[in-house]
XYZ file of C-alpha atoms in Angstrom:
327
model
C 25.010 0.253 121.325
C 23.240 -1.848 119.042
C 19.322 -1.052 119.249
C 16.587 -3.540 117.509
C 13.116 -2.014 116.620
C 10.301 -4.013 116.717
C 6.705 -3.443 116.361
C 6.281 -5.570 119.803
C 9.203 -4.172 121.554
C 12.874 -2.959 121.588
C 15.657 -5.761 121.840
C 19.316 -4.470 122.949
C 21.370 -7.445 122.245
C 24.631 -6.970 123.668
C 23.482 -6.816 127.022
C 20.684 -9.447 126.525
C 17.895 -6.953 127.664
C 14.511 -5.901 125.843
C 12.313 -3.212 126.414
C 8.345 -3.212 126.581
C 8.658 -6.915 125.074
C 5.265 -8.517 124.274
C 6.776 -11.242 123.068
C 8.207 -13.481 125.713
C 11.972 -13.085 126.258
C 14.802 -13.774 128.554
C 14.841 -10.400 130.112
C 13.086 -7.701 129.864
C 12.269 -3.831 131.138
C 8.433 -3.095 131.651
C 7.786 0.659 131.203
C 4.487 1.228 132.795
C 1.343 -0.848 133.727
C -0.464 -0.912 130.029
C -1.608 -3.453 128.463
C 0.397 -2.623 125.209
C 3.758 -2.312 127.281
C 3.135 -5.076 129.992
C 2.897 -7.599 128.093
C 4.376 -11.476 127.005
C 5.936 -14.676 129.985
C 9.005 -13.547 130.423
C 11.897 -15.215 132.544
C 12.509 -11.967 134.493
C 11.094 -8.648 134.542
C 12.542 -4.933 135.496
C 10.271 -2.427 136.476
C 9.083 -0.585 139.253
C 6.774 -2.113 141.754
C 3.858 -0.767 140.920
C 4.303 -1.688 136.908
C 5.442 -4.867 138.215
C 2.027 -5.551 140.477
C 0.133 -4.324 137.265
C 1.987 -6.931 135.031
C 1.269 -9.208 137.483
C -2.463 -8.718 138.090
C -2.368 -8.925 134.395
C -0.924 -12.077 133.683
C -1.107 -13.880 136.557
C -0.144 -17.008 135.084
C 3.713 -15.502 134.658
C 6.235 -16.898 136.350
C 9.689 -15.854 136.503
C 11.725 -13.653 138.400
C 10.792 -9.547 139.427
C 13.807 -6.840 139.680
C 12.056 -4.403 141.449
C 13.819 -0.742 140.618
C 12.562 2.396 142.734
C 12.887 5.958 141.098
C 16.741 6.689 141.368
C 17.859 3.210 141.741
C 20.561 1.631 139.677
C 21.431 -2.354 138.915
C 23.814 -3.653 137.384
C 23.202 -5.499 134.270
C 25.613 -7.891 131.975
C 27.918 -5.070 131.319
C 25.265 -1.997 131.372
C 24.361 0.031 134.637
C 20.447 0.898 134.658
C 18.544 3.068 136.678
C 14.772 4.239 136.870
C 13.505 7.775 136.291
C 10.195 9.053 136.420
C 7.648 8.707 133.703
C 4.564 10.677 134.776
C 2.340 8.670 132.112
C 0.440 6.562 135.073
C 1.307 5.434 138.619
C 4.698 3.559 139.083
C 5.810 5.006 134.756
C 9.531 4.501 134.487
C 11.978 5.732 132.206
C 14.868 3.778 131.760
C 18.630 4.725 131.492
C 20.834 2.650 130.125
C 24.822 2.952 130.906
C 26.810 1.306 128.218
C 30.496 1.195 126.869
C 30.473 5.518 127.837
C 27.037 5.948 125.798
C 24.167 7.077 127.542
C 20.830 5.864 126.249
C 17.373 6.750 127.454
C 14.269 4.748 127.143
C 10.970 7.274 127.809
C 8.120 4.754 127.460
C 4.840 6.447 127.737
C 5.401 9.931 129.017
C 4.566 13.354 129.959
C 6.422 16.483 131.565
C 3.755 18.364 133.194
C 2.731 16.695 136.838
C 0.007 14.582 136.223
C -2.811 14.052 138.761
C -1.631 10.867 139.770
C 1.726 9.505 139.490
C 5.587 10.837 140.259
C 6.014 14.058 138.041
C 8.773 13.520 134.872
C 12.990 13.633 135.818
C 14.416 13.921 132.611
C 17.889 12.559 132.739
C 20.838 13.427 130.176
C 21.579 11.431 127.641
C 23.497 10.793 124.187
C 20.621 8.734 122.963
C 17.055 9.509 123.320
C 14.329 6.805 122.308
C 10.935 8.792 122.931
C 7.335 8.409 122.579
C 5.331 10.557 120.450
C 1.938 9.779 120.552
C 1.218 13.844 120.141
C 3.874 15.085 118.583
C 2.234 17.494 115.898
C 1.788 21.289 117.041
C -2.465 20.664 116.906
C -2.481 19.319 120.382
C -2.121 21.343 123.213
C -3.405 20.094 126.513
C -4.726 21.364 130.152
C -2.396 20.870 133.290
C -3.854 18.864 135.995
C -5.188 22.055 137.700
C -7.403 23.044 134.702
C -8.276 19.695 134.308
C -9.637 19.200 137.975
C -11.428 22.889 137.524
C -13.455 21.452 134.447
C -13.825 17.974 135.431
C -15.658 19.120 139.023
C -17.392 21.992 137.049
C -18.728 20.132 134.829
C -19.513 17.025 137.159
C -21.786 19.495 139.508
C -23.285 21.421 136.406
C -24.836 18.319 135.668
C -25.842 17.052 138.991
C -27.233 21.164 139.618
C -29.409 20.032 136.538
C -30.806 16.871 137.362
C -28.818 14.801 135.139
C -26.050 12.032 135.511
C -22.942 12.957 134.340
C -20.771 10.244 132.363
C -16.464 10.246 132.421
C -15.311 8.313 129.670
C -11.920 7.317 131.269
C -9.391 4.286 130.857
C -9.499 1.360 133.114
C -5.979 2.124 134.010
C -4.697 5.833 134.299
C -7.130 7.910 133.413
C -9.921 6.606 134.556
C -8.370 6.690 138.219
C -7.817 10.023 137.890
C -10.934 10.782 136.913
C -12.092 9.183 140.070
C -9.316 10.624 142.627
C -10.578 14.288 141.383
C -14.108 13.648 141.197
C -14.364 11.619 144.922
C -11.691 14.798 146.287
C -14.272 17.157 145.417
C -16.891 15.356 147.235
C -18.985 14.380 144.515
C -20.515 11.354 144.856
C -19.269 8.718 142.169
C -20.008 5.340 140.771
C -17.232 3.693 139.509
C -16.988 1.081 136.453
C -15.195 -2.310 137.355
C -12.575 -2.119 135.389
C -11.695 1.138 136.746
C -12.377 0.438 140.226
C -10.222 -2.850 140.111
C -6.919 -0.388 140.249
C -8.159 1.639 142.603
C -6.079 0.056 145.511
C -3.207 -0.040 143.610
C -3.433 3.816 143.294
C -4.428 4.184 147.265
C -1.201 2.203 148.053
C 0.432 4.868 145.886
C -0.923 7.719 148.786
C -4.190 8.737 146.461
C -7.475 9.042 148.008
C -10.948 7.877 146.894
C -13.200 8.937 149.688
C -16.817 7.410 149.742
C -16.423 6.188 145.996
C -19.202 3.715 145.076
C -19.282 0.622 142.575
C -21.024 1.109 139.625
C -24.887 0.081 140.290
C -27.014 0.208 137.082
C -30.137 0.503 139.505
C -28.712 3.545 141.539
C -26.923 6.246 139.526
C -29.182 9.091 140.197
C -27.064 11.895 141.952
C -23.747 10.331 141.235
C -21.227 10.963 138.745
C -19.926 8.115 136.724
C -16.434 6.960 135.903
C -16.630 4.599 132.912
C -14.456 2.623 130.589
C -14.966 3.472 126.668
C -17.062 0.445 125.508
C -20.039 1.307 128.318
C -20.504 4.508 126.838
C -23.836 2.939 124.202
C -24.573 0.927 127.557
C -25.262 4.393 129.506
C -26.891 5.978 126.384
C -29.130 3.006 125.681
C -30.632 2.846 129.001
C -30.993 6.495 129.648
C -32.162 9.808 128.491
C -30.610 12.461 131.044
C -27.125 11.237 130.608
C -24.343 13.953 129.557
C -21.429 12.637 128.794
C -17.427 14.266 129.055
C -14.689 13.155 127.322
C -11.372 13.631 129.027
C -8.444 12.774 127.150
C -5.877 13.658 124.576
C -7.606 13.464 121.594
C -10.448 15.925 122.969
C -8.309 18.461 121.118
C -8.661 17.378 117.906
C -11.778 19.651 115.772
C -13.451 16.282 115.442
C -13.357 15.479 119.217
C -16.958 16.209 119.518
C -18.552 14.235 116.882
C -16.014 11.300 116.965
C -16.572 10.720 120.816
C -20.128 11.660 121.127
C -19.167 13.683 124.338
C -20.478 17.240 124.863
C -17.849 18.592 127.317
C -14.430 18.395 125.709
C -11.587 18.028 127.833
C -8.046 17.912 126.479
C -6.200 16.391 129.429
C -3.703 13.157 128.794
C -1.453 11.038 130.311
C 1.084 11.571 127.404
C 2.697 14.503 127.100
C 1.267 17.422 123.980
C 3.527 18.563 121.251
C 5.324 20.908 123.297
C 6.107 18.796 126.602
C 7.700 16.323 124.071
C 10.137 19.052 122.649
C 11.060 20.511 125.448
C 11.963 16.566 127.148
C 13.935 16.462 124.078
C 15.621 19.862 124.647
C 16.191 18.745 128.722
C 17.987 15.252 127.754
C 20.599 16.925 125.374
C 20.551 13.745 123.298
C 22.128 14.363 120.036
C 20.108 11.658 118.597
C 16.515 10.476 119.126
C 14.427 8.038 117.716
C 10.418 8.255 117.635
C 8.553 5.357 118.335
C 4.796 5.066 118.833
C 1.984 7.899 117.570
C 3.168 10.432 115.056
C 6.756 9.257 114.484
C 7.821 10.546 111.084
C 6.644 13.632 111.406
C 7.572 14.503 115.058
C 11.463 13.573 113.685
C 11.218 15.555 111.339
C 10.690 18.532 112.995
C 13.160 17.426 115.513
C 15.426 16.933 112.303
C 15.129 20.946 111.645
C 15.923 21.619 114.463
C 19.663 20.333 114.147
C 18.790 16.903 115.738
C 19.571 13.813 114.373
C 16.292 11.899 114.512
C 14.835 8.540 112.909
C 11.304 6.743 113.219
C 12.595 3.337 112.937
C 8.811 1.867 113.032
C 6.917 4.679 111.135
C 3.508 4.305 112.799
C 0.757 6.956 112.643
C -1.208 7.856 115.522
C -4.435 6.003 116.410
C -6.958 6.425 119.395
C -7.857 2.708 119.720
C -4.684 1.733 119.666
C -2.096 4.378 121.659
C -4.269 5.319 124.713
C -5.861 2.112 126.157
């Protein structure tokens, strides 16, 4: 099958079907709920319906049509048979697989292997063609599973409050930053939560995740709480007061530089995207003979791929950056 990379999505042509489109098109798959995926006015929309509620709560100006796909379900598709598969990256993540003239071609989106805290945990389905995310693909990052992540997020959430001071969750206001909440409010701890964050939240109860006794964000009223906030508050929280201790939990928190780049003092290297090793062994699982990288550190992710007896091409040849791959 004929595959088109572009920086604003992935255009299959003979069967009149894009992928992750930001630019508005006659058809198109949505991967996940992220603004850099769900994205563009398109005339109809494939997704699951979770993705699709978060595209829609995002552009709610869109009209067109929804195909709603659960996890397992197939349509039928100007020549192609498609059918939904697990992502993992955030609640409702889809992979796509794509049924075509006897070739079998997977689309990951955003993804990670491990179970995350939130969200259906990663099927990896066979395939002749893999097209895969690597937005970790280098050997330096290795991250927590969700149970070490809960241990140090509650740890270091009562530490704090044991103290006398506030402690601050950087987290995204879609993803992370509900998970953030889902572990901290499970625990008992009471928690403020930032707007942005706490506008999902219902989204992620529908999904069968808890938020018990969580608490809008009330600059007047944080002592004793733990706070959930999006990136951009963070010189808010330290402008206005002294005993705040901040965590960052994320990907990137296992970089050397984590510390000094996020201002954070508790480091913890839990993501939504899958580390350098989830990402090979999806690889290994799907059997694909070929690959291609797309998104976070594409050339060099191949190329290890490539000694490993695996065709493999970064058709965009993007490098990794934090502002732009985890928002």
């Amino acid at each position: 099958m004929r595959i088109d990379f572009q920086h604003r999505g992935i255009c299959l042509p003979e069967i009149g079907l894009s992928l992750d489109s930001r630019d508005p098109c006659p058809a198109t798959w949505i991967s996940h709920g992220h603004s850099d995926h769900a994205g563009g006015l398109h005339e109809r929309v494939f997704g699951t319906a979770e993705t699709l509620g978060f595209y829609r709560a995002r552009w709610p100006e869109a009209g067109g049509a929804d195909e709603v796909m659960a996890y397992g379900e197939s349509r039928e598709w100007n020549g192609a048979r498609l059918t939904a598969f697990p992502a993992g990256h955030i609640v409702g993540a889809a992979q796509l697989l794509i049924e075509f003239q006897g070739e079998r071609i997977v689309y990951t989106g955003d993804i990670k292997l491990r179970p995350p805290i939130c969200g259906a945990t990663t099927e990896m389905p066979a395939c002749d063609r893999l097209i895969i995310e690597s937005t970790f693909g280098l050997p330096i990052y290795r991250f927590l599973n969700r149970d070490g992540a809960r241990e140090r997020i509650v740890r270091f959430a009562r530490q704090c409050l044991e103290e006398g001071d506030i402690p601050a969750f950087v987290g995204y206001p879609l993803g992370r930053g509900q998970e953030i909440s889902h572990v901290l409010c499970s625990a008992g701890i009471p928690t403020a939560v930032h707007g942005a964050i706490a506008r999902f939240i219902p989204a992620y109860e529908a999904a069968g995740y808890s938020f018990p006794n969580w608490m809008p964000y009330e600059s007047r009223a944080l002592d004793g709480k733990a706070l959930v906030v999006v990136p951009n508050f963070r010189g808010v929280l330290e402008a206005k007061m002294k005993n705040i201790r901040l965590a960052y939990v994320s990907g990137w928190a296992a970089l050397d530089n984590a510390r000094a780049r996020a201002g954070a003092e508790e480091l913890i290297p839990y993501s939504d995207h899958g580390d350098f090793e989830e990402l090979l062994e999806m690889v290994r699982l799907s059997g694909a003979k070929e690959v291609d990288v797309v998104h976070g550190y594409t050339s060099p992710f191949a190329r290890i791929l490539e000694q490993r007896g695996i065709i493999a091409r970064a058709p965009l040849a993007e490098i990794a950056r934090p502002e732009e791959l985890e928002g």
